[in-house]
Short mmCIF file of C-alpha atoms in Angstrom, two decimals:
data_model
loop_
_atom_site.label_atom_id
_atom_site.label_comp_id
_atom_site.label_asym_id
_atom_site.label_seq_id
_atom_site.Cartn_x
_atom_site.Cartn_y
_atom_site.Cartn_z
CA MET W 28 -5.19 24.06 17.48
CA ALA W 29 -6.20 26.04 14.38
CA VAL W 30 -2.79 25.65 12.75
CA ASP W 31 -2.75 21.92 13.55
CA TYR W 32 -6.23 21.54 12.06
CA ALA W 33 -5.10 23.34 8.92
CA VAL W 34 -2.15 20.96 8.51
CA ILE W 35 -4.43 17.93 8.79
CA VAL W 36 -7.08 19.33 6.42
CA VAL W 37 -4.47 20.17 3.77
CA TYR W 38 -3.01 16.68 4.14
CA LEU W 39 -6.38 14.96 3.73
CA ALA W 40 -7.29 17.15 0.74
CA GLY W 41 -3.98 16.21 -0.86
CA MET W 42 -4.80 12.51 -0.45
CA LEU W 43 -8.06 12.96 -2.33
CA ALA W 44 -6.37 15.00 -5.07
CA MET W 45 -3.85 12.23 -5.63
CA GLY W 46 -6.67 9.74 -5.88
CA TRP W 47 -8.18 11.82 -8.67
CA TRP W 48 -4.81 12.05 -10.43
CA GLY W 49 -4.26 8.31 -10.10
CA MET W 50 -7.62 7.63 -11.75
CA ARG W 51 -6.28 9.19 -14.94
CA ARG W 52 -3.40 6.70 -15.04
CA ALA W 53 -5.24 3.52 -14.11
CA LYS W 54 -6.42 2.52 -17.61
CA SER W 55 -5.72 -1.22 -17.41
CA LYS W 56 -5.91 -4.01 -14.87
CA SER W 57 -2.14 -3.93 -14.49
CA GLU W 58 -2.13 -0.18 -13.89
CA PHE W 59 -5.01 -0.37 -11.40
CA LEU W 60 -3.78 -3.35 -9.34
CA VAL W 61 0.03 -3.18 -9.54
CA ALA W 62 0.83 0.32 -10.91
CA GLY W 63 1.81 -1.13 -14.28
CA ARG W 64 4.78 -2.93 -12.62
CA ARG W 65 6.79 0.25 -13.24
CA LEU W 66 8.01 1.49 -9.85
CA GLY W 67 11.68 2.36 -9.58
CA PRO W 68 13.80 1.77 -6.46
CA TRP W 69 13.10 5.01 -4.56
CA MET W 70 9.34 5.01 -4.98
CA TYR W 71 9.23 1.25 -4.37
CA SER W 72 11.23 1.60 -1.13
CA GLY W 73 9.04 4.40 0.17
CA THR W 74 5.73 2.71 -0.58
CA MET W 75 6.89 -0.64 0.82
CA ALA W 76 8.02 1.00 4.06
CA ALA W 77 4.73 2.91 4.22
CA ILE W 78 2.49 -0.13 3.99
CA VAL W 79 4.29 -2.24 6.61
CA LEU W 80 4.60 0.61 9.12
CA GLY W 81 1.00 1.28 10.04
CA GLY W 82 -0.83 2.46 13.12
CA ALA W 83 0.23 -0.62 15.09
CA SER W 84 3.87 0.11 14.30
CA THR W 85 3.57 3.80 15.20
CA ILE W 86 1.03 4.12 18.02
CA GLY W 87 1.49 0.51 19.15
CA GLY W 88 5.28 0.66 18.87
CA VAL W 89 5.43 3.73 21.12
CA GLY W 90 3.02 2.00 23.51
CA LEU W 91 5.28 -1.05 23.76
CA GLY W 92 8.22 1.25 24.44
CA TYR W 93 6.20 2.88 27.22
CA GLN W 94 5.39 -0.52 28.72
CA TYR W 95 8.68 -2.41 28.24
CA GLY W 96 11.33 0.15 27.34
CA LEU W 97 13.80 -0.42 24.51
CA SER W 98 12.78 -4.08 24.13
CA GLY W 99 9.38 -2.79 23.02
CA ALA W 100 11.03 -2.34 19.62
CA TRP W 101 10.84 -6.07 18.94
CA MET W 102 7.38 -6.12 17.35
CA VAL W 103 8.28 -3.59 14.66
CA PHE W 104 11.82 -4.96 14.48
CA THR W 105 10.52 -8.41 13.50
CA ILE W 106 8.41 -6.75 10.79
CA GLY W 107 11.61 -5.21 9.41
CA LEU W 108 13.40 -8.57 9.60
CA GLY W 109 10.56 -10.22 7.67
CA LEU W 110 10.71 -7.56 4.97
CA LEU W 111 14.49 -7.99 4.71
CA ALA W 112 14.13 -11.77 4.39
CA LEU W 113 11.42 -11.40 1.74
CA SER W 114 13.50 -8.90 -0.23
CA VAL W 115 16.79 -10.78 -0.11
CA PHE W 116 15.57 -14.35 -0.63
CA PHE W 117 12.20 -14.30 -2.40
CA SER W 118 11.24 -10.94 -3.92
CA ALA W 119 13.11 -11.39 -7.21
CA ARG W 120 11.36 -14.63 -8.13
CA ILE W 121 8.01 -13.26 -6.90
CA ALA W 122 8.36 -10.19 -9.11
CA ARG W 123 9.23 -12.34 -12.15
CA LEU W 124 6.03 -14.39 -11.83
CA LYS W 125 3.91 -11.51 -13.22
CA VAL W 126 0.82 -12.51 -11.25
CA TYR W 127 -1.62 -10.43 -9.20
CA THR W 128 -2.26 -12.59 -6.12
CA VAL W 129 -0.61 -15.16 -3.88
CA SER W 130 -3.28 -17.68 -4.88
CA GLU W 131 -2.33 -17.29 -8.56
CA MET W 132 1.22 -18.22 -7.56
CA LEU W 133 -0.10 -21.34 -5.80
CA ASP W 134 -2.12 -22.28 -8.89
CA LEU W 135 0.96 -21.96 -11.08
CA ARG W 136 3.12 -23.99 -8.75
CA TYR W 137 0.65 -26.76 -7.92
CA GLY W 138 -1.35 -27.01 -11.13
CA GLY W 139 -4.47 -24.93 -10.54
CA ARG W 140 -6.08 -26.68 -7.61
CA ALA W 141 -5.01 -24.69 -4.57
CA GLY W 142 -6.27 -21.21 -5.39
CA LEU W 143 -9.85 -20.96 -4.09
CA ILE W 144 -9.35 -22.15 -0.51
CA SER W 145 -6.10 -20.21 -0.17
CA GLY W 146 -7.91 -17.18 -1.58
CA ILE W 147 -10.57 -17.41 1.11
CA VAL W 148 -7.95 -17.57 3.87
CA MET W 149 -6.01 -14.65 2.36
CA TRP W 150 -9.20 -12.63 1.94
CA ALA W 151 -10.05 -13.11 5.63
CA TYR W 152 -6.55 -11.94 6.59
CA THR W 153 -6.56 -8.83 4.41
CA LEU W 154 -10.11 -7.94 5.48
CA MET W 155 -9.18 -8.04 9.18
CA LEU W 156 -5.98 -6.11 8.50
CA ALA W 157 -7.98 -3.37 6.77
CA VAL W 158 -10.54 -3.34 9.60
CA THR W 159 -7.96 -2.97 12.37
CA SER W 160 -6.24 -0.14 10.48
CA THR W 161 -9.57 1.62 9.99
CA ILE W 162 -10.43 1.40 13.69
CA ALA W 163 -7.25 3.34 14.45
CA TYR W 164 -8.75 6.47 12.87
CA ALA W 165 -10.94 6.79 15.95
CA THR W 166 -7.87 7.25 18.18
CA ILE W 167 -6.27 9.91 15.99
CA PHE W 168 -9.40 11.95 15.25
CA ASP W 169 -10.35 11.81 18.93
CA VAL W 170 -7.06 13.56 19.76
CA LEU W 171 -7.49 16.02 16.91
CA PHE W 172 -11.15 16.96 17.09
CA ASP W 173 -12.60 15.13 20.13
CA MET W 174 -14.70 13.29 17.56
CA ASN W 175 -17.22 10.50 18.08
CA ARG W 176 -15.72 7.07 17.37
CA THR W 177 -18.18 6.12 14.63
CA VAL W 178 -17.86 9.49 12.89
CA ALA W 179 -14.05 9.22 13.03
CA ILE W 180 -14.07 5.75 11.47
CA VAL W 181 -16.47 6.84 8.72
CA LEU W 182 -14.48 9.99 7.95
CA GLY W 183 -11.04 8.33 7.83
CA GLY W 184 -12.33 5.23 6.09
CA ALA W 185 -14.25 7.22 3.49
CA ILE W 186 -11.14 9.17 2.46
CA VAL W 187 -9.09 5.97 2.04
CA VAL W 188 -11.91 4.22 0.16
CA ALA W 189 -12.33 7.25 -2.11
CA TYR W 190 -8.74 7.56 -3.31
CA SER W 191 -8.23 3.78 -3.45
CA THR W 192 -11.38 3.32 -5.55
CA LEU W 193 -10.53 6.16 -7.91
CA GLY W 194 -6.97 5.30 -8.87
CA GLY W 195 -6.19 1.88 -7.44
CA MET W 196 -2.52 1.15 -6.86
CA TRP W 197 -1.38 4.35 -8.61
CA SER W 198 -3.31 6.50 -6.14
CA ILE W 199 -2.16 4.36 -3.23
CA THR W 200 1.45 4.54 -4.41
CA LEU W 201 1.40 8.33 -4.67
CA THR W 202 -0.30 8.79 -1.32
CA ASP W 203 2.06 6.29 0.30
CA MET W 204 5.08 8.27 -0.88
CA VAL W 205 3.66 11.39 0.74
CA GLN W 206 2.84 9.37 3.85
CA PHE W 207 6.39 7.97 3.95
CA VAL W 208 7.86 11.48 3.85
CA VAL W 209 5.42 12.77 6.47
CA LYS W 210 6.19 9.82 8.78
CA THR W 211 9.93 10.27 8.39
CA ILE W 212 9.77 13.98 9.21
CA GLY W 213 7.08 13.72 11.88
CA VAL W 214 8.30 10.68 13.82
CA LEU W 215 12.04 10.32 13.18
CA LEU W 216 13.15 13.93 12.69
CA LEU W 217 10.74 15.76 15.03
CA LEU W 218 9.05 13.59 17.66
CA LEU W 219 12.08 11.40 18.47
CA PRO W 220 14.57 14.17 19.36
CA ILE W 221 11.92 16.34 21.03
CA ALA W 222 10.78 13.44 23.23
CA VAL W 223 14.33 12.61 24.33
CA VAL W 224 15.10 16.27 25.12
CA LYS W 225 11.82 16.73 27.03
CA ALA W 226 12.61 13.61 29.09
CA GLY W 227 15.99 15.08 30.10
CA GLY W 228 18.19 13.06 27.76
CA PHE W 229 19.25 9.42 27.94
CA SER W 230 21.10 9.87 31.23
CA GLU W 231 17.97 11.16 32.95
CA MET W 232 15.89 8.41 31.38
CA LYS W 233 18.26 5.78 32.79
CA ALA W 234 18.19 7.44 36.21
CA GLN W 235 14.38 7.57 36.34
CA LEU W 236 13.49 4.11 35.03
CA PRO W 237 14.25 0.53 36.15
CA THR W 238 17.24 -1.16 34.49
CA GLU W 239 14.96 -3.65 32.68
CA TYR W 240 13.71 -0.76 30.54
CA PHE W 241 17.13 -0.78 28.86
CA ASP W 242 17.46 -4.57 28.56
CA PRO W 243 17.19 -5.52 24.83
CA LEU W 244 15.45 -8.77 25.80
CA GLY W 245 13.32 -7.36 28.60
CA ILE W 246 10.03 -8.07 26.83
CA GLY W 247 10.72 -11.81 27.13
CA GLY W 248 12.10 -14.52 24.87
CA GLU W 249 8.72 -16.21 24.30
CA THR W 250 7.15 -12.92 23.21
CA ILE W 251 10.01 -12.24 20.79
CA PHE W 252 9.69 -15.75 19.36
CA THR W 253 5.95 -15.23 18.87
CA TYR W 254 6.60 -11.94 17.09
CA VAL W 255 9.01 -13.73 14.74
CA LEU W 256 6.46 -16.45 13.96
CA ILE W 257 3.60 -14.05 13.36
CA TYR W 258 5.16 -10.90 11.92
CA THR W 259 8.43 -12.03 10.33
CA PHE W 260 6.79 -14.99 8.62
CA GLY W 261 3.65 -12.94 7.95
CA MET W 262 5.74 -10.48 5.93
CA LEU W 263 6.86 -13.35 3.70
CA ILE W 264 3.41 -14.37 2.51
CA GLY W 265 0.83 -11.57 2.92
CA GLN W 266 -1.10 -10.48 -0.18
CA ASP W 267 -0.74 -6.83 0.87
CA ILE W 268 3.06 -7.20 0.83
CA TRP W 269 3.28 -9.33 -2.32
CA GLN W 270 1.08 -6.91 -4.22
CA ARG W 271 3.70 -4.22 -3.57
CA VAL W 272 6.45 -6.56 -4.79
CA PHE W 273 4.46 -6.96 -8.01
CA THR W 274 4.75 -3.20 -8.60
CA ALA W 275 8.56 -3.30 -8.95
CA ARG W 276 9.85 -2.64 -12.47
CA SER W 277 12.54 -5.35 -12.14
CA ASP W 278 13.65 -8.08 -9.79
CA ARG W 279 16.68 -5.95 -8.87
CA THR W 280 14.35 -3.13 -7.79
CA ALA W 281 12.34 -5.57 -5.67
CA ARG W 282 15.47 -6.92 -3.99
CA TRP W 283 17.37 -3.73 -3.25
CA GLY W 284 14.38 -1.44 -2.78
CA GLY W 285 12.89 -3.87 -0.30
CA THR W 286 16.21 -4.14 1.54
CA VAL W 287 16.26 -0.37 1.98
CA ALA W 288 12.66 -0.42 3.23
CA GLY W 289 13.42 -3.24 5.68
CA THR W 290 16.40 -1.36 7.07
CA TYR W 291 14.22 1.73 7.49
CA CYS W 292 11.76 -0.40 9.49
CA LEU W 293 14.52 -1.42 11.91
CA VAL W 294 15.35 2.24 12.54
CA TYR W 295 11.66 3.07 12.95
CA ALA W 296 11.30 0.26 15.50
CA ILE W 297 14.07 1.63 17.70
CA ALA W 298 12.73 5.19 17.38
CA GLY W 299 9.25 4.14 18.54
CA ALA W 300 10.66 2.31 21.56
CA VAL W 301 12.82 5.30 22.54
CA ILE W 302 9.85 7.69 22.23
CA GLY W 303 7.77 5.36 24.42
CA THR W 304 10.55 5.14 26.99
CA ALA W 305 10.81 8.93 27.10
CA ALA W 306 7.03 9.15 27.55
CA LYS W 307 7.29 6.81 30.56
CA VAL W 308 9.64 9.32 32.23
CA MET W 309 7.31 12.24 31.55
CA TYR W 310 3.99 10.45 32.19
CA PRO W 311 4.65 7.48 34.51
CA LYS W 312 0.99 6.75 35.29
CA LEU W 313 -0.93 6.82 32.01
CA PRO W 314 -4.09 4.69 32.07
CA SER W 315 -3.06 2.88 28.87
CA ALA W 316 0.29 2.33 27.21
CA ASP W 317 -1.30 3.01 23.81
CA ALA W 318 -2.16 6.52 25.02
CA ALA W 319 1.56 7.39 25.22
CA PHE W 320 1.84 8.56 21.60
CA ALA W 321 -1.20 10.83 21.67
CA THR W 322 -0.29 12.24 25.10
CA ILE W 323 3.26 13.21 24.28
CA VAL W 324 2.18 14.73 20.97
CA LYS W 325 -0.69 16.71 22.48
CA ASP W 326 1.19 18.02 25.53
CA GLU W 327 4.81 18.43 24.47
CA LEU W 328 4.94 19.53 20.84
CA PRO W 329 4.59 23.12 19.63
CA VAL W 330 1.76 24.30 17.40
CA GLY W 331 2.23 23.26 13.78
CA VAL W 332 4.73 20.55 14.70
CA ARG W 333 1.93 18.83 16.62
CA GLY W 334 -0.25 18.88 13.51
CA LEU W 335 2.55 17.43 11.39
CA VAL W 336 3.24 14.59 13.84
CA LEU W 337 -0.45 13.77 14.09
CA ALA W 338 -0.53 13.79 10.30
CA ALA W 339 2.35 11.31 10.48
CA ALA W 340 0.25 9.01 12.66
CA LEU W 341 -2.66 9.44 10.28
CA ALA W 342 -0.33 8.68 7.38
CA ALA W 343 0.82 5.47 9.06
CA VAL W 344 -2.75 4.28 9.49
CA MET W 345 -3.83 5.31 5.99
CA SER W 346 -0.95 3.59 4.22
CA THR W 347 -1.64 0.23 5.85
CA SER W 348 -5.40 0.63 5.48
CA SER W 349 -5.28 1.43 1.76
CA GLY W 350 -2.78 -1.35 1.03
CA ALA W 351 -4.86 -3.90 2.90
CA LEU W 352 -8.05 -2.66 1.19
CA ILE W 353 -6.79 -3.07 -2.37
CA ALA W 354 -5.28 -6.45 -1.44
CA CYS W 355 -8.63 -7.57 0.01
CA ALA W 356 -10.51 -6.40 -3.09
CA THR W 357 -7.98 -8.00 -5.46
CA VAL W 358 -8.30 -11.37 -3.73
CA ALA W 359 -12.09 -11.13 -3.50
CA ASN W 360 -12.44 -10.36 -7.22
CA ASN W 361 -9.64 -12.38 -8.80
CA ASP W 362 -9.35 -15.39 -6.49
CA ILE W 363 -12.90 -15.91 -5.23
CA TRP W 364 -15.54 -14.21 -7.38
CA SER W 365 -13.86 -14.90 -10.73
CA ARG W 366 -13.37 -18.58 -9.88
CA LEU W 367 -16.92 -19.04 -8.64
CA ARG W 368 -18.33 -17.19 -11.67
CA GLY W 369 -16.14 -19.27 -13.98
CA ALA W 370 -17.25 -22.50 -12.32
CA VAL W 371 -20.92 -21.57 -12.75
CA ALA W 372 -20.37 -20.56 -16.39
CA GLY W 373 -18.31 -23.67 -17.03
CA SER W 374 -15.70 -21.66 -18.87
CA GLY W 375 -13.23 -20.54 -16.21
CA SER W 376 -12.17 -16.96 -15.64
CA GLY W 377 -9.66 -16.47 -18.37
CA ARG W 378 -8.81 -13.03 -19.69
CA GLY W 379 -9.72 -11.85 -23.13
CA GLY W 380 -8.47 -8.92 -25.15
CA GLY W 381 -9.69 -5.60 -26.36
CA ASP W 382 -9.94 -2.13 -24.92
CA ALA W 383 -13.57 -2.58 -23.88
CA GLU W 384 -12.74 -5.67 -21.86
CA GLU W 385 -9.77 -3.94 -20.26
CA ARG W 386 -12.03 -1.09 -19.16
CA ASP W 387 -14.49 -3.63 -17.80
CA GLU W 388 -11.72 -5.26 -15.75
CA VAL W 389 -10.70 -1.92 -14.29
CA ARG W 390 -14.33 -1.09 -13.58
CA GLY W 391 -14.86 -4.49 -11.95
CA ASN W 392 -11.84 -4.14 -9.69
CA ARG W 393 -12.86 -0.58 -8.82
CA VAL W 394 -16.33 -1.82 -7.80
CA PHE W 395 -14.77 -4.48 -5.57
CA VAL W 396 -12.55 -1.89 -3.86
CA LEU W 397 -15.66 0.18 -3.14
CA ILE W 398 -17.67 -2.81 -1.85
CA MET W 399 -14.84 -4.09 0.34
CA GLY W 400 -14.21 -0.56 1.60
CA ILE W 401 -17.80 -0.13 2.73
CA ALA W 402 -17.70 -3.56 4.38
CA VAL W 403 -14.46 -2.65 6.20
CA ILE W 404 -15.99 0.58 7.57
CA LEU W 405 -19.13 -1.23 8.80
CA ILE W 406 -17.13 -4.02 10.48
CA ALA W 407 -14.77 -1.47 12.06
CA ILE W 408 -17.74 0.36 13.58
CA ALA W 409 -19.13 -2.89 15.04
CA LEU W 410 -15.79 -4.29 16.27
CA ASN W 411 -14.07 -3.10 19.44
CA ASN W 412 -11.10 -5.38 20.11
CA VAL W 413 -8.42 -4.49 17.58
CA VAL W 414 -5.72 -6.74 19.01
CA GLU W 415 -7.91 -9.83 18.90
CA ALA W 416 -8.98 -9.18 15.30
CA LEU W 417 -5.38 -8.69 14.18
CA THR W 418 -4.25 -11.81 16.05
CA VAL W 419 -6.93 -13.92 14.37
CA ALA W 420 -5.87 -12.56 10.97
CA TYR W 421 -2.17 -13.30 11.42
CA ASN W 422 -2.78 -16.72 13.02
CA LEU W 423 -4.88 -17.77 10.02
CA LEU W 424 -2.33 -16.39 7.59
CA VAL W 425 0.74 -18.00 9.14
CA GLY W 426 -0.92 -21.21 10.31
CA GLY W 427 -2.77 -21.84 7.05
CA LEU W 428 -0.64 -20.43 4.23
CA LEU W 429 3.01 -20.15 5.29
CA VAL W 430 3.89 -23.79 4.66
CA PRO W 431 2.27 -24.28 1.21
CA ILE W 432 3.66 -20.94 -0.05
CA LEU W 433 7.24 -21.38 1.15
CA GLY W 434 7.03 -25.09 0.35
CA GLY W 435 6.08 -24.25 -3.22
CA LEU W 436 8.99 -21.83 -3.53
CA LEU W 437 11.61 -24.07 -1.91
CA TRP W 438 10.59 -27.77 -2.24
CA ARG W 439 10.06 -29.34 -5.65
CA ARG W 440 8.37 -32.46 -4.21
CA GLY W 441 5.45 -30.49 -2.71
CA THR W 442 2.11 -31.37 -4.32
CA ALA W 443 -1.33 -29.79 -4.69
CA ALA W 444 -2.80 -32.37 -2.31
CA GLY W 445 -0.13 -31.55 0.26
CA ALA W 446 -0.79 -27.82 -0.14
CA LEU W 447 -4.55 -28.19 0.29
CA ALA W 448 -4.07 -30.43 3.30
CA ALA W 449 -1.65 -27.94 4.86
CA VAL W 450 -4.05 -25.01 4.36
CA SER W 451 -7.00 -26.97 5.76
CA VAL W 452 -5.26 -28.57 8.73
CA GLY W 453 -3.28 -25.46 9.63
CA GLY W 454 -6.35 -23.21 9.41
CA VAL W 455 -8.61 -25.55 11.39
CA ALA W 456 -5.85 -26.14 13.97
CA VAL W 457 -5.29 -22.46 14.74
CA ILE W 458 -9.05 -21.79 14.94
CA GLY W 459 -9.55 -24.75 17.29
CA LEU W 460 -6.56 -23.82 19.42
CA MET W 461 -7.71 -20.19 19.66
CA ALA W 462 -11.08 -21.47 20.87
CA GLY W 463 -9.35 -23.66 23.47
CA TYR W 464 -6.45 -21.50 24.64
CA GLY W 465 -7.85 -18.04 23.90
CA ILE W 466 -7.39 -15.73 20.93
CA LEU W 467 -4.35 -13.96 22.37
CA ALA W 468 -2.56 -17.16 23.45
CA ASN W 469 0.73 -18.21 21.81
CA GLU W 470 -0.22 -21.88 21.50
CA PRO W 471 -2.39 -21.61 18.34
CA VAL W 472 0.50 -20.55 16.12
CA PHE W 473 3.06 -22.63 18.10
CA TYR W 474 1.12 -25.84 17.41
CA GLY W 475 -0.82 -24.95 14.27
CA LEU W 476 2.28 -24.21 12.18
CA PRO W 477 4.04 -27.56 12.91
CA ALA W 478 0.77 -29.38 12.19
CA SER W 479 0.54 -27.66 8.81
CA LEU W 480 4.17 -28.52 8.03
CA ALA W 481 3.80 -32.16 9.04
CA VAL W 482 0.70 -32.78 6.94
CA TYR W 483 2.22 -30.94 3.96
CA VAL W 484 5.29 -33.19 3.94
CA ILE W 485 3.41 -36.42 4.64
CA VAL W 486 0.65 -35.89 2.08
CA SER W 487 3.09 -34.60 -0.57
CA LEU W 488 5.29 -37.68 -0.20
CA ALA W 489 2.26 -39.98 -0.20
CA THR W 490 0.75 -38.56 -3.40
CA LYS W 491 1.81 -38.45 -7.02
CA PRO W 492 4.48 -35.79 -7.76
CA THR W 493 3.40 -32.63 -9.50
CA ASP W 494 3.08 -33.00 -13.28
CA PRO W 495 6.50 -32.32 -14.90
CA ALA W 496 4.80 -29.99 -17.40
CA VAL W 497 3.43 -27.90 -14.53
CA LEU W 498 6.86 -27.74 -12.88
CA SER W 499 8.49 -26.84 -16.19
CA ALA W 500 6.02 -23.98 -16.73
CA TRP W 501 6.63 -22.89 -13.14
CA ARG W 502 10.39 -22.77 -13.64
CA GLU W 503 9.92 -20.71 -16.79
CA ARG W 504 7.80 -18.19 -14.89
CA VAL W 505 10.22 -18.01 -11.97
CA ALA W 506 13.01 -17.33 -14.45
CA GLY W 507 10.94 -14.51 -15.96
CA ARG W 508 10.55 -16.21 -19.34
CA GLY W 509 7.01 -17.49 -19.12
CA ILE W 510 4.80 -14.47 -19.74
CA ALA W 511 4.61 -10.91 -20.96
CA GLU W 512 2.22 -8.55 -19.23
CA PRO W 513 -1.07 -9.31 -21.04
CA ASP W 514 -2.87 -6.07 -20.35
CA ALA W 515 -0.19 -3.42 -20.04
CA PRO W 516 -0.34 -0.39 -22.33
CA ALA W 517 2.65 0.86 -24.26
CA ARG W 518 5.56 1.24 -21.89
CA GLU W 519 6.15 4.61 -20.30
CA PRO W 520 9.31 5.62 -18.50
CA ALA W 521 9.61 3.85 -15.16
CA THR W 522 8.72 5.81 -12.06
CA THR W 523 11.59 6.49 -9.70
#
């Protein structure tokens, strides 16, 4: 394993080096949180694909293929569909808003009264997303070094926290591009063909496995529908995804770059399911479906290639973990702490000017990344059930925030009172239904989402329409005419 260890060590050292390089570029709030809004189409596509395809999409996607066959692709496939829908229908107007968080968008649309509660819900979602990604380090480092779970979480989490704290979104963008390349080579170009060949080819796979393994709907219609509700809709509204949209240098980049990334996700989904199906032929009696990825990598790949594919799995986890971490810190600082501090001071949280203040803003956001990172590592050590934590996060996100966000983008008659009611009722409904039906049940999102929609429409129609001045300012921002970047330095050439 010496060669494999060397590959991993070089990869991890490279991540830290890019964090140091990114620190030299992150001189303003815009540079630190959204990479100066300067990413071109190729870098934007790679980083967007990297953040949405995490450990669940790689290790979990192969596990679903092992358990259900080709229909196991549906989880990752619905993620790709959500990214395509976001890119085609919403990304251009989101990019033109020139904000930093989803809650800022809600404040603009509804007149400044929806941000705090939505920020708390979004913070809980991004925190749990970062935690579940961090827990996945234990699986990968156990395969690599037979490492203790706690030590693995601390080691993997510390590396991500270090480069994210140093350079913010610039460091994360650079590392995500490397991670995208490593995942493409490791999973699509190496593991996929090797797994199929080792399993005897598609004809042998069909001969060895039941026919339902090759049924595109074999996983079940209700499961597919649940994936659409949670993952497709979740892609439309998550802070971790929107913060990447904010990095695009133009609305055209956001639209077409995101479309490329979404298409890549569809291919990745099918590849994971095929790898899992091949693993079922080779190892029909694994104790856990999620062990399929690690088993096939450890037993079937040659030295060096094995290290690269394990680095690909590590890359998948790191990209999601770092994206969720900076999203969590951004929401905690800008949507929660700044509002509470402004309320206590009685003067709001408006931005001032000057180089000193800009450095303070960068320093403040960097401190929040560090604090949230430490919290994520500690929670990951204490938490065991990854699936339940992720389900709670997505149920809260979709049940509480989907309706007011999409309603604000699509329905002029929606009001701040309707948005607050939708967040409150939807959030309480999914929590109550999870307590009654169980965390992993489908009912919480099935019933919580319609409840949020109903109260949003009823309360909006029953209350005074949004101030015309607020709507006018909103339309100006959506058209890209309402604001220039307040804290960006002199423009540099855009990054491809």
